[in-house]
Tab-separated table of C-alpha atoms and ligand atoms in Angstrom:
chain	number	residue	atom	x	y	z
A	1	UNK	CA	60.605	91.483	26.186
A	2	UNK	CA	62.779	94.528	26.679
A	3	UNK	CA	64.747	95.200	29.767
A	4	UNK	CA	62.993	97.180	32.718
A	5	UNK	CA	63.734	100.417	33.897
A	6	UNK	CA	65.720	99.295	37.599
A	7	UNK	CA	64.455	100.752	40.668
A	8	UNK	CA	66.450	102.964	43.472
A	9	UNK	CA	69.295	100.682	44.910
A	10	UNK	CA	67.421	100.757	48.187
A	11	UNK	CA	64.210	99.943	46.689
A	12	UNK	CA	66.487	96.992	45.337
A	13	UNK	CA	68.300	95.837	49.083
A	14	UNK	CA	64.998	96.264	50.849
A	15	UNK	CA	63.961	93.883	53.804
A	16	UNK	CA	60.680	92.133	52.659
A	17	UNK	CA	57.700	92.630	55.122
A	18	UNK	CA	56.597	88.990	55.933
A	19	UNK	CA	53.014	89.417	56.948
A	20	UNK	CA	51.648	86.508	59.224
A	21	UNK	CA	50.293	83.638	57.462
A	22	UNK	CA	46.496	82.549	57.735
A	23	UNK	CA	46.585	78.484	58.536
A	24	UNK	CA	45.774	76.424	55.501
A	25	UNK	CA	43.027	74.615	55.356
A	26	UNK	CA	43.097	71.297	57.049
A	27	UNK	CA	39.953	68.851	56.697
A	28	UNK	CA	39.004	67.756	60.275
A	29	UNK	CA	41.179	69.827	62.573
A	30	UNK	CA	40.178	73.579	63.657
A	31	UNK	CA	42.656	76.252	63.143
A	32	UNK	CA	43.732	79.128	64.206
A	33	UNK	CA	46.000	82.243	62.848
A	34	UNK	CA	48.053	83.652	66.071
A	35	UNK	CA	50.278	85.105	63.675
A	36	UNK	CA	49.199	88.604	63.246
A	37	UNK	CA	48.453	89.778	66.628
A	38	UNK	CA	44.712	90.514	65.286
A	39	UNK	CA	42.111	91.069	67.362
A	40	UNK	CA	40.344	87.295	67.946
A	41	UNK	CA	36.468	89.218	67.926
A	42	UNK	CA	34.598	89.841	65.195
A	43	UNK	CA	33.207	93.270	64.532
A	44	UNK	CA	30.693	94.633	67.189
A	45	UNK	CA	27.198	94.998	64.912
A	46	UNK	CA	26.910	98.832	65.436
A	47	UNK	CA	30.679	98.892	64.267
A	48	UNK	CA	29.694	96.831	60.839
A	49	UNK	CA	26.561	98.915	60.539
A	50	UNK	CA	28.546	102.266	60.615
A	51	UNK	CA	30.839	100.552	57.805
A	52	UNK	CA	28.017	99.539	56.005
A	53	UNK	CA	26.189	102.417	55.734
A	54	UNK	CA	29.209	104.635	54.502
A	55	UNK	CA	29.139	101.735	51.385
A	56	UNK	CA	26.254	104.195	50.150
A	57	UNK	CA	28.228	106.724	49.270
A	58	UNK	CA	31.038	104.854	47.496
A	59	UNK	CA	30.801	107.072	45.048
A	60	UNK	CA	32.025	110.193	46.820
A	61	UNK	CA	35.547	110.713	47.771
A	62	UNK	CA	36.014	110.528	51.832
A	63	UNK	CA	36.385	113.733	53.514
A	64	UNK	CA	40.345	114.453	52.695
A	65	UNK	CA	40.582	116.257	56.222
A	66	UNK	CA	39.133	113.310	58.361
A	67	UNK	CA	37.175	116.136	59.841
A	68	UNK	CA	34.710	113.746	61.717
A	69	UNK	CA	37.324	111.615	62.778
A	70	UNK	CA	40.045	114.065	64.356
A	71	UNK	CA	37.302	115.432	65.951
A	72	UNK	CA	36.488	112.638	68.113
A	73	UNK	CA	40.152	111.635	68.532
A	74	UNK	CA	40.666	115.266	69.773
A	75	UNK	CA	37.374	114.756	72.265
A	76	UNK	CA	38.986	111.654	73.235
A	77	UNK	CA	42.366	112.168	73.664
A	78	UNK	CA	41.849	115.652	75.115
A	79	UNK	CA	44.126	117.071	72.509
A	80	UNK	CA	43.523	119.856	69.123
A	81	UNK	CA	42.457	118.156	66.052
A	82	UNK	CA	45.354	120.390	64.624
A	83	UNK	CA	47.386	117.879	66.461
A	84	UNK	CA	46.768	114.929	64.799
A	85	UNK	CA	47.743	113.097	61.461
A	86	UNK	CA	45.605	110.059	60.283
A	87	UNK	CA	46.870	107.458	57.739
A	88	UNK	CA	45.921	103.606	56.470
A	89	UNK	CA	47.220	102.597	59.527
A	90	UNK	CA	50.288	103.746	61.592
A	91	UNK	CA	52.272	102.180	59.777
A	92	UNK	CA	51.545	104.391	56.922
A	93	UNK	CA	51.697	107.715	59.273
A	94	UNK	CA	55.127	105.987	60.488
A	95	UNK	CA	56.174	106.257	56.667
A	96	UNK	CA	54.775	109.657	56.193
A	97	UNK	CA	56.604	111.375	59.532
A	98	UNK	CA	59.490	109.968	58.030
A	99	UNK	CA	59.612	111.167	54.211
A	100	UNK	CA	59.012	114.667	56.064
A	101	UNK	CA	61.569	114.272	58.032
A	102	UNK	CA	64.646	112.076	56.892
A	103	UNK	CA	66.524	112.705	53.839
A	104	UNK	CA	69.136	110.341	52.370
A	105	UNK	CA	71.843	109.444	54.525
A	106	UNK	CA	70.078	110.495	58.087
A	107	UNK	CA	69.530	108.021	60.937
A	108	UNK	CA	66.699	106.640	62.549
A	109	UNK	CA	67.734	104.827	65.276
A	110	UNK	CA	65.249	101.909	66.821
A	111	UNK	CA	65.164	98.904	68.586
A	112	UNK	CA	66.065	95.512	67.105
A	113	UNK	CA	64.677	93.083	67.476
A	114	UNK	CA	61.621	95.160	66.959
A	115	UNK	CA	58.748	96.018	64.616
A	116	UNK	CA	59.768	94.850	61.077
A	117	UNK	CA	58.189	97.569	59.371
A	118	UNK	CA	60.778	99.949	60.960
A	119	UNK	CA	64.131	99.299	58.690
A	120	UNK	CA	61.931	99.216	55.461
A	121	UNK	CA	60.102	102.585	55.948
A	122	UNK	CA	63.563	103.996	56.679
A	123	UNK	CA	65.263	102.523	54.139
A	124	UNK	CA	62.843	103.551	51.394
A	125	UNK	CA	63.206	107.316	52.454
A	126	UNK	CA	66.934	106.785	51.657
A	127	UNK	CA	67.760	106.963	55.226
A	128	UNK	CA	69.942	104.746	57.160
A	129	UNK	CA	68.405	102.045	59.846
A	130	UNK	CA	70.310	101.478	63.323
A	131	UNK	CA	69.321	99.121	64.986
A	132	UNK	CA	70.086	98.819	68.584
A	133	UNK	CA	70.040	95.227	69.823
A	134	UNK	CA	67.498	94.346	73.131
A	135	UNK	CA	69.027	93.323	76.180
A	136	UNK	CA	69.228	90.154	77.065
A	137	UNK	CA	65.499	90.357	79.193
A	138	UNK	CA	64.410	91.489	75.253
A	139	UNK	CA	63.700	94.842	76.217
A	140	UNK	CA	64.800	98.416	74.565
A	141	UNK	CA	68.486	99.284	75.830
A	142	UNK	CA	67.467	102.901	76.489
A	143	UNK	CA	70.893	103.451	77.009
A	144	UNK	CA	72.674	102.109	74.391
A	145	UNK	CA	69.746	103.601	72.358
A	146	UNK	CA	70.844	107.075	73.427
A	147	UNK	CA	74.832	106.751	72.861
A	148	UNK	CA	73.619	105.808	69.181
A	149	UNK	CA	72.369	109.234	68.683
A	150	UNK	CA	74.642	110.809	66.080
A	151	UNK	CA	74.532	113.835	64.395
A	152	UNK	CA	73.040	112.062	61.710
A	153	UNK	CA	70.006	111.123	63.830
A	154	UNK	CA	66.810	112.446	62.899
A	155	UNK	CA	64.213	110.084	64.377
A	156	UNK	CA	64.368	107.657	67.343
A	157	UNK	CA	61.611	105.055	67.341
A	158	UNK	CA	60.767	103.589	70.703
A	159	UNK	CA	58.097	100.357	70.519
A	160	UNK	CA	56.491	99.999	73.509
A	161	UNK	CA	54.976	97.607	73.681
A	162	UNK	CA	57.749	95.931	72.021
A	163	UNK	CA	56.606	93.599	68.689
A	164	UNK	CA	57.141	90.993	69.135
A	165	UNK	CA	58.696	90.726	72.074
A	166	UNK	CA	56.525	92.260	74.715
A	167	UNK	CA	57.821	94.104	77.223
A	168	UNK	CA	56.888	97.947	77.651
A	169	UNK	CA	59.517	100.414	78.702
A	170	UNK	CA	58.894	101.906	82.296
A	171	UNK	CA	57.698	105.781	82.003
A	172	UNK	CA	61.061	106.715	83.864
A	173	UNK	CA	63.234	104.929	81.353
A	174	UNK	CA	61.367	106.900	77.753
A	175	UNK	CA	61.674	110.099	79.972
A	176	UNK	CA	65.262	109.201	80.456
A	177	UNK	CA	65.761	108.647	77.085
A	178	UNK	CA	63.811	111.506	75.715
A	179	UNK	CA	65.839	114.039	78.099
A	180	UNK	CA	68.844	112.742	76.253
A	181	UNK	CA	67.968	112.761	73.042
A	182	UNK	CA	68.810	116.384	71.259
A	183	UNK	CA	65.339	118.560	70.866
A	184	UNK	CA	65.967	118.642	67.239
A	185	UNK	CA	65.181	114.960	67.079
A	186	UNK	CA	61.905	113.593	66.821
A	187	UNK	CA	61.419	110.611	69.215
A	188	UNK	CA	58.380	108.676	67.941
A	189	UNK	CA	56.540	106.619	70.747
A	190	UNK	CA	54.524	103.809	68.670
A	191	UNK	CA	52.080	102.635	71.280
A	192	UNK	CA	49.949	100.321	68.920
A	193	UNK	CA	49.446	97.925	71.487
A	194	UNK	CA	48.813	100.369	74.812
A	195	UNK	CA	45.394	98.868	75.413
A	196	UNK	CA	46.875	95.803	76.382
A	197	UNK	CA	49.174	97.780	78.994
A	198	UNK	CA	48.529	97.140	82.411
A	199	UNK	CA	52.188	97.662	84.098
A	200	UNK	CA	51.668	100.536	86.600
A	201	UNK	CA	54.844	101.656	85.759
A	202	UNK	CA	54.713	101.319	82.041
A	203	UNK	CA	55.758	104.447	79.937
A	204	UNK	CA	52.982	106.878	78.542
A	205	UNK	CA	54.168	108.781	75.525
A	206	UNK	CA	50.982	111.549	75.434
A	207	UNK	CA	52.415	112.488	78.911
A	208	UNK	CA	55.369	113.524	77.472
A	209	UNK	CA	54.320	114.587	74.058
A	210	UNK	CA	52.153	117.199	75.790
A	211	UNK	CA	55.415	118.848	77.171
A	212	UNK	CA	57.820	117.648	74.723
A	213	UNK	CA	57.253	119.260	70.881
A	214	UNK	CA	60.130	116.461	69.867
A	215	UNK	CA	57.969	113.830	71.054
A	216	UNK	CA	55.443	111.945	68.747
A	217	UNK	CA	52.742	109.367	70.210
A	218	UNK	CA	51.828	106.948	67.122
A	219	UNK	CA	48.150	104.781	67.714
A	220	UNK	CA	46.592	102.568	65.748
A	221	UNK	CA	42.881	100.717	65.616
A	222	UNK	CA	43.979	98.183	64.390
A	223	UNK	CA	44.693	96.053	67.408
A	224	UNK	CA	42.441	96.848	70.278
A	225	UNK	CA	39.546	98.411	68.161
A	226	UNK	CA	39.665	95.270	65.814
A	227	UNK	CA	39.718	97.397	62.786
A	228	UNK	CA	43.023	95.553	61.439
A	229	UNK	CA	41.443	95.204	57.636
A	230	UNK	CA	39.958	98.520	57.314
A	231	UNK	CA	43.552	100.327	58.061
A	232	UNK	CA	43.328	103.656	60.322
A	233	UNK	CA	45.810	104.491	62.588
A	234	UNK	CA	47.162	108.289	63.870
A	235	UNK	CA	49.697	110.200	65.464
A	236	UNK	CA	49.535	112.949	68.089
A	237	UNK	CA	52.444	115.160	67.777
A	238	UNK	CA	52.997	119.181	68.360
A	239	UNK	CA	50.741	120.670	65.520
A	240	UNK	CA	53.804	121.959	63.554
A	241	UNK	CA	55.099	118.371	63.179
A	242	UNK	CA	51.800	116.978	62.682
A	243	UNK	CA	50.944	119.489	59.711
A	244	UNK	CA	53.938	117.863	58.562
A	245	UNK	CA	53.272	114.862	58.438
A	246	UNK	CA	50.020	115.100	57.095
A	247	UNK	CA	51.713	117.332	54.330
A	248	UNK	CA	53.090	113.631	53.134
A	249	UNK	CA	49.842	111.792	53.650
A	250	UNK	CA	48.278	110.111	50.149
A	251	UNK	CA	45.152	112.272	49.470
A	252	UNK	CA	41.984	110.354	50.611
A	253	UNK	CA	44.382	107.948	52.099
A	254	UNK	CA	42.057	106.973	54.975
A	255	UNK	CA	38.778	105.547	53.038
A	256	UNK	CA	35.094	107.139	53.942
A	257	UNK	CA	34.562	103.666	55.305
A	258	UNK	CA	37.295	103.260	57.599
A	259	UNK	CA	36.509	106.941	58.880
A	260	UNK	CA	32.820	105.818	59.881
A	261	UNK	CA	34.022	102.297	61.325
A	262	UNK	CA	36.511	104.023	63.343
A	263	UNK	CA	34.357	106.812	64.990
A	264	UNK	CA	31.727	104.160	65.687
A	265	UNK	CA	34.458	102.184	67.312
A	266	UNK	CA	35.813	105.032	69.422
A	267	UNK	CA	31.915	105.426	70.423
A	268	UNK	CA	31.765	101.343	71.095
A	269	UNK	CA	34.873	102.333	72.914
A	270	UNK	CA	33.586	100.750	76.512
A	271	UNK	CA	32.475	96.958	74.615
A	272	UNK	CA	36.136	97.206	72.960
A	273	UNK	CA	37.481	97.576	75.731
A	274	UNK	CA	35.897	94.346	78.053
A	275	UNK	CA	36.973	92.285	75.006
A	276	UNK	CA	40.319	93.828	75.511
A	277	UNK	CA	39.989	92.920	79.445
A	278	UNK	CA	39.480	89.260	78.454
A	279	UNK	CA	42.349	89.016	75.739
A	280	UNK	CA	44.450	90.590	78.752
A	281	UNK	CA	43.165	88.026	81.338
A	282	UNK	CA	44.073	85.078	78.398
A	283	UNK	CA	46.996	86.821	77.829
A	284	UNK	CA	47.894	86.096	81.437
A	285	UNK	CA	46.837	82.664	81.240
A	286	UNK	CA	49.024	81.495	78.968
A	287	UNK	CA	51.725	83.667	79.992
A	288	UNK	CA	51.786	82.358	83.517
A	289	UNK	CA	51.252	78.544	81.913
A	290	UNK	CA	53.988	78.884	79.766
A	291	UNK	CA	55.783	79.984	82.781
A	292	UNK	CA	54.800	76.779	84.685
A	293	UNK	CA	56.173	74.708	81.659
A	294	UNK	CA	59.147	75.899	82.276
A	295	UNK	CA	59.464	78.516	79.655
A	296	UNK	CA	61.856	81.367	79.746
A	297	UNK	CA	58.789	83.850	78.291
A	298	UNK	CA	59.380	87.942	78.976
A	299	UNK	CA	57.293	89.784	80.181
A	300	UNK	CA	54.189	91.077	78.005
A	301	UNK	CA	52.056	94.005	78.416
A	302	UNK	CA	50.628	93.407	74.626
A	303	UNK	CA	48.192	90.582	72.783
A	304	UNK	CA	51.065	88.222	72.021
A	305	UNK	CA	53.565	86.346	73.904
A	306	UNK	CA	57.134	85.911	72.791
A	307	UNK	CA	58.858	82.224	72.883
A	308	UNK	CA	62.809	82.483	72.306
A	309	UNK	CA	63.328	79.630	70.874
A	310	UNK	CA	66.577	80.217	68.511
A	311	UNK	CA	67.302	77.915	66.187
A	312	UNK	CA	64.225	75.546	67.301
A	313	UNK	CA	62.119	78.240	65.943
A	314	UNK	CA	61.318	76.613	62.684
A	315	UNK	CA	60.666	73.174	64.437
A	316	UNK	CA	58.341	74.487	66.911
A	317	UNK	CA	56.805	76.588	63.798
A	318	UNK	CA	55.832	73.258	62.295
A	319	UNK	CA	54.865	71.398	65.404
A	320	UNK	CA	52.492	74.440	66.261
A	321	UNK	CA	50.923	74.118	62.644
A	322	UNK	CA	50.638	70.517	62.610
A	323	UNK	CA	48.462	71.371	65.535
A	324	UNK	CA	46.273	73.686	63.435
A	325	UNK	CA	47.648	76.952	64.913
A	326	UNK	CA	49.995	78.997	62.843
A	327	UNK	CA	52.776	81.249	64.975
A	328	UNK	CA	54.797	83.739	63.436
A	329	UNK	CA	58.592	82.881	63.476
A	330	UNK	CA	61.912	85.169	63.688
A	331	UNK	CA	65.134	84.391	63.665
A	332	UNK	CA	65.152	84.411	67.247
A	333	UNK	CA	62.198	82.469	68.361
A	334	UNK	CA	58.581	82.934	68.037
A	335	UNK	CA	55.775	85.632	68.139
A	336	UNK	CA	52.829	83.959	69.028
A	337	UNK	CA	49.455	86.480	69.045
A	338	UNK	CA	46.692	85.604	72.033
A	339	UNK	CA	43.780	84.218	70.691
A	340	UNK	CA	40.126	82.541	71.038
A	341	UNK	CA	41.170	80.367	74.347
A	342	UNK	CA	40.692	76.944	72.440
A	343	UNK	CA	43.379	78.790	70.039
A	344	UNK	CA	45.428	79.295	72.892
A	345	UNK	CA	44.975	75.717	74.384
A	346	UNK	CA	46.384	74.317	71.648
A	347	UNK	CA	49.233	76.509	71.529
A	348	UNK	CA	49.403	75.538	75.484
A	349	UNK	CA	49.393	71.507	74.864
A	350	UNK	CA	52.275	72.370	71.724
A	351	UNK	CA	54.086	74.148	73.883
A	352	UNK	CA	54.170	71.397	76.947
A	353	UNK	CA	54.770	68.525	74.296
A	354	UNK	CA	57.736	70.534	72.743
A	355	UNK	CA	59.585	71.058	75.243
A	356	UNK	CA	60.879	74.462	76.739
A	357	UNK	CA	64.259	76.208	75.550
B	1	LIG	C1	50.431	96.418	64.389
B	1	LIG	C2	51.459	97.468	64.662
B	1	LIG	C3	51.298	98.780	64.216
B	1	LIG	C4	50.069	99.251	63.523
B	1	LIG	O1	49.856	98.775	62.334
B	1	LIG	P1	48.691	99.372	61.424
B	1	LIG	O2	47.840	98.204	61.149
B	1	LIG	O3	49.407	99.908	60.258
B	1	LIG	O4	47.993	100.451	62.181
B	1	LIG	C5	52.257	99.705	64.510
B	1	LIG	N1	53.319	99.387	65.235
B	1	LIG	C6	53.501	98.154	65.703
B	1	LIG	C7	54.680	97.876	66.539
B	1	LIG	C8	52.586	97.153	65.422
B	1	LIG	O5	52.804	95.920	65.865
């Protein structure tokens, strides 16, 4: 065999994406995958009918314009459907704002730790990845996030929620940051898990992106909507920056059936959302048990709790497994998504028997 052609040298140095492992199969004990912050419910039947029904016309390529789609977004959100950009989730529309926007050798400034996806989309655009470590309550340093702002900068990502550890930034701390960060920088508000929010106080980036053309609000239906493996997700950003970014979209990225499955989920919008009301209320069960334990647990406005466990993390990894519950582990400690309550028992009885940090 001959030699390969070699890739770009960032292609080459790029952080792998670990996705969240599904539990192996274990005869006699019931598992569970907390490891992906899915959504623990199955689709709602008029949601799987929708899907179903588009399966008739495989044949046809979707609607390129996702005319149906940013309509009802637009009726929902009360924004234009010129002020929208879909993609196979946001993480795809994350990559696409920033292959319009960064060329090699800019700076996209983010949290760390924060959503993993962040440093590879950059890197792959050529651009450079600074990440701006939490404070010590694992929170964004809005501060420190704004004195990394360089000339360089082209993008500031703020995750708020923050994956995977929890906490949302307060609406007066983004609109402190946004008012410092120059106009000619896009600050891109990923809110995939705003659902789940229910801090008064908590930050709300379509505020702001309605008075702010720098400002871009990134959703996703993957989480709360439970549409994780049919991959749809958008941003709402000031119709000149959202042309662009659809500019870079894939043609027919977003398939006909995720388009129906996601307008029937925007219209099953009220069901979706008492299933989110009862992921929040477990979410804070076994926040405020973990609590009792003894654990030093932030706070969490999103479908997962965050265990800093440090080096234990592998240990506790293993212990939650041999339980029949997979977590998803980090240098830094653990990620561990909210679940089907029996799920989240057992995490609760690992978590007691372990020990907290
Ligand atoms: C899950 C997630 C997303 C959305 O992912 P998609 O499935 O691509 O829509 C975006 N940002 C963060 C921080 C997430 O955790």
């Amino acid at each position: 065999m001959t030699t390969p052609p070699r890739p770009r040298q960032v292609i080459a140095d790029l952080p792998a994406y670990v996705p969240g492992r599904p539990p192996a199969a274990r005869p006699g004990v019931r598992t569970y995958k907390l490891s992906s912050n899915e959504n623990p419910y199955p689709p709602l039947p008029g949601i799987e009918k929708a899907a179903t029904e588009a399966l008739g016309t495989l044949n046809r390529y979707p609607d390129m314009g996702c005319t149906a789609l940013y309509a009802a977004l637009a009726d929902r959100l009360g924004v234009g459907a010129d002020e929208l950009a879909a993609g196979t989730g946001s993480v795809a529309v994350l990559y696409h704002l920033l292959q319009a926007y960064c060329d090699p050798g800019d700076e996209v400034v983010h949290a760390w730790r924060s959503f993993e996806a962040y440093p590879i989309a950059v890197t792959v655009t050529g651009a450079r990845s600074v990440r701006v470590p939490l404070t010590s309550g694992a929170e964004h340093d809005v501060a420190a996030m704004a004195a990394a702002v360089t000339d360089r900068t082209k993008v500031v990502v703020v995750c708020t929620p923050n994956n995977p550890t929890g906490p949302a930034l307060t609406h007066d701390e983004l609109t402190w940051l946004v008012e410092r960060v120059p106009e000619h920088v896009l600050v891109v508000v990923d809110e995939a898990y705003r659902e789940f929010v229910r801090l008064p106080s908590a930050a709300d980036g379509l505020a702001l992106q309605r008075t702010r053309a720098n400002v871009v609000v990134m959703r996703t239906l993957a989480k709360a909507y439970g549409l994780a493996g049919l991959r749809v997700g958008y941003a709402v950003a000031h119709p000149e920056v959202a042309a662009a970014v659809r500019a870079c979209a894939l043609p027919f990225g977003v398939s006909s059936v995720a388009q129906a499955a996601a307008i029937a989920a925007l219209d099953h919008e009220p069901e979706l959302m008492e299933r989110v009301e009862a992921i929040v209320a477990e979410r804070d069960r076994v926040l405020a048990t973990l609590r009792a334990q003894g654990w030093a647990v932030p706070d969490t406005q999103a479908n997962f709790v965050w265990l800093p466990l440090g080096e234990r993390t592998p240990a506790f990894a293993a212990a939650a497994e041999e339980a029949g519950v997979v977590v998803r582990p980090f240098p830094e400690g653990a990620r561990v998504s909210i679940g089907e309550p029996a799920g989240n028992d057992v995490l609760l009885d690992v978590a007691a028997r372990f020990g907290p940090v």
